[in-house]
Coordinates of C-alpha atoms and ligand atoms in Angstrom, one line a residue:
X44 CA 9.1 17.8 1.8
X45 CA 9.5 16.8 -1.8
X46 CA 7.3 15.1 -4.4
X47 CA 8.6 11.9 -5.8
X48 CA 8.3 10.4 -9.3
X49 CA 5.7 7.5 -9.4
X50 CA 7.0 4.7 -11.6
X51 CA 4.6 3.0 -14.0
X52 CA 3.8 -0.6 -14.9
X53 CA 6.4 -0.7 -17.7
X54 CA 9.3 0.0 -15.3
X55 CA 10.8 -3.4 -14.2
X56 CA 11.3 -2.1 -10.6
X57 CA 7.5 -2.4 -10.1
X58 CA 7.8 -6.2 -10.3
X59 CA 10.6 -6.5 -7.6
X60 CA 9.9 -7.9 -4.2
X61 CA 10.4 -5.3 -1.5
X62 CA 12.7 -5.8 1.6
X63 CA 11.8 -5.7 5.3
X64 CA 12.3 -2.3 6.9
X65 CA 14.6 -2.6 9.9
X66 CA 15.9 1.0 10.3
X67 CA 13.2 3.3 11.7
X68 CA 15.4 6.4 11.4
X69 CA 14.7 10.1 10.6
X70 CA 15.7 9.1 7.0
X71 CA 12.8 6.7 6.9
X72 CA 10.4 9.4 8.2
X73 CA 11.6 11.7 5.5
X74 CA 10.8 9.1 2.8
X75 CA 7.3 8.6 4.3
X76 CA 6.7 12.3 4.4
X77 CA 7.7 12.6 0.8
X78 CA 5.5 9.6 -0.1
X79 CA 2.6 11.3 1.6
X80 CA 3.0 14.5 -0.3
X81 CA 3.3 12.5 -3.5
X82 CA 0.1 10.5 -2.8
X83 CA -1.9 13.7 -2.0
X84 CA -0.7 15.4 -5.1
X85 CA -1.5 12.4 -7.3
X86 CA -5.0 12.2 -5.7
X87 CA -4.6 8.5 -4.8
X88 CA -5.9 6.4 -2.0
X89 CA -2.7 4.5 -1.3
X90 CA 1.0 4.4 -2.3
X91 CA 3.6 1.7 -1.7
X92 CA 7.2 2.6 -1.5
X93 CA 8.1 0.5 -4.6
X94 CA 5.9 2.9 -6.6
X95 CA 8.5 5.6 -6.0
X96 CA 11.3 3.2 -6.6
X97 CA 12.1 2.4 -3.0
X98 CA 12.1 -1.3 -2.4
X99 CA 11.0 -1.5 1.2
X100 CA 7.9 -3.0 2.6
X101 CA 5.9 0.1 3.5
X102 CA 2.9 2.0 2.2
X103 CA 0.6 4.9 3.1
X104 CA -3.1 4.4 3.0
X105 CA -5.8 7.1 3.3
X106 CA -8.4 5.1 5.1
X107 CA -12.0 6.1 5.7
X108 CA -12.0 4.7 9.3
X109 CA -8.6 5.7 10.7
X110 CA -7.4 8.5 8.4
X111 CA -3.8 8.3 7.2
X112 CA -2.2 5.0 8.1
X113 CA 1.4 4.0 7.4
X114 CA 1.8 0.3 7.2
X115 CA 5.4 -1.0 7.5
X116 CA 6.3 -4.7 7.3
X117 CA 2.5 -5.6 7.1
X118 CA 1.4 -9.2 7.5
X119 CA -2.2 -10.3 6.8
X120 CA -3.4 -12.3 9.7
X121 CA -7.1 -12.7 8.8
X122 CA -8.8 -12.1 5.5
X123 CA -12.6 -12.5 5.1
X124 CA -15.7 -11.4 3.2
X125 CA -14.4 -11.3 -0.4
X126 CA -16.2 -9.1 -2.8
X127 CA -15.7 -7.5 -6.2
X128 CA -14.8 -3.8 -6.5
X129 CA -13.5 -1.6 -9.3
X130 CA -9.8 -0.7 -8.7
X131 CA -7.2 1.5 -10.3
X132 CA -3.6 2.2 -9.5
X133 CA -1.3 5.3 -9.8
X134 CA 1.2 3.1 -11.6
X135 CA -1.4 1.9 -14.2
X136 CA -2.9 5.2 -15.4
X137 CA -6.0 4.9 -17.5
X138 CA -6.8 1.3 -16.4
X139 CA -9.5 0.2 -14.1
X140 CA -11.2 -3.2 -13.5
X141 CA -12.9 -5.6 -11.2
X142 CA -10.9 -7.3 -8.6
X143 CA -12.1 -9.7 -5.8
X144 CA -10.6 -8.9 -2.4
X145 CA -11.5 -9.4 1.2
X146 CA -13.5 -6.7 2.9
X147 CA -12.3 -7.6 6.4
X148 CA -8.6 -7.8 6.9
X149 CA -6.6 -7.9 10.1
X150 CA -3.0 -6.8 9.8
X151 CA 0.1 -6.9 11.9
X152 CA 2.4 -4.0 11.0
X153 CA 4.8 -1.5 12.4
X154 CA 4.5 2.3 12.4
X155 CA 7.3 4.8 11.5
X156 CA 8.8 4.4 15.0
X157 CA 8.9 0.6 14.8
X158 CA 6.0 0.1 17.2
X159 CA 3.9 -3.0 16.4
X160 CA 0.2 -2.7 15.7
X161 CA -2.7 -5.2 15.1
X162 CA -5.7 -3.6 13.5
X163 CA -8.7 -4.7 11.5
X164 CA -9.6 -2.8 8.3
X165 CA -13.0 -2.9 6.7
X166 CA -14.6 -2.3 3.3
X167 CA -12.4 -0.3 0.8
X168 CA -9.8 0.3 3.5
X169 CA -9.3 -3.5 3.6
X170 CA -9.2 -3.6 -0.2
X171 CA -6.6 -0.8 -0.3
X172 CA -4.4 -2.6 2.3
X173 CA -4.4 -5.8 0.1
X174 CA -3.6 -3.8 -3.0
X175 CA -0.6 -2.1 -1.4
X176 CA 0.7 -5.3 0.2
X177 CA 0.5 -6.9 -3.3
X178 CA 2.8 -4.1 -4.5
X179 CA 5.4 -5.1 -1.9
X180 CA 5.5 -8.5 -3.7
X181 CA 5.6 -7.1 -7.2
X182 CA 1.9 -7.9 -7.9
X183 CA -0.3 -5.4 -9.7
X184 CA -4.1 -5.3 -9.6
X185 CA -4.2 -5.9 -13.4
X186 CA -2.8 -9.4 -12.6
X187 CA -6.0 -10.1 -10.7
X188 CA -8.4 -8.1 -12.8
X189 CA -11.3 -10.3 -14.0
X190 CA -13.4 -7.9 -16.2
Ligands
CO433 CO1 -1.3 0.5 -6.8

C-alpha cells in the first residue's frame, strides 16, 4: 500500500464532477487500499477519490455503526432529520463550520466487487456520507457552511 497526496481546495480538480465506476478490477481495489491508508494517516472520517485526484464516484467512510464502508456509485434514496453539525474536511485544512445535513440517509451503492447494497446511515455517519457524495459533484462543505 502507498499513501496518496490529498489535494486542497485551491486545486481546480476538487471542483470536477467524478465519473461512474464501471471497472471493479484489482486496480480499483489497489486504489481503495491506498485511499484507506491515506485516510487513516490523515486522521479523517471520510475520503472521496477526487481528494486524491482520482475522478471516480467512490469514497471510504469510517462509520460508527458499520466500521469501514466503501461507497461506490452512491445514490441517496432517502434523506431525513436535518440538523446542524460542525464539519471539517481534509481538503480544507484549518476551516470548520456549521452545516445542515440529514441525520438519516438511505443509500444505494456498490462495494469494491460491484455488488449492490441498500443501507441506512444515521447521525454523523449520514452526515459523512452526504459530505463525501458532495465531493463527487465538486461541492465542498464550505459552500454550505452557514456560520
Ligand atoms: Co471533505
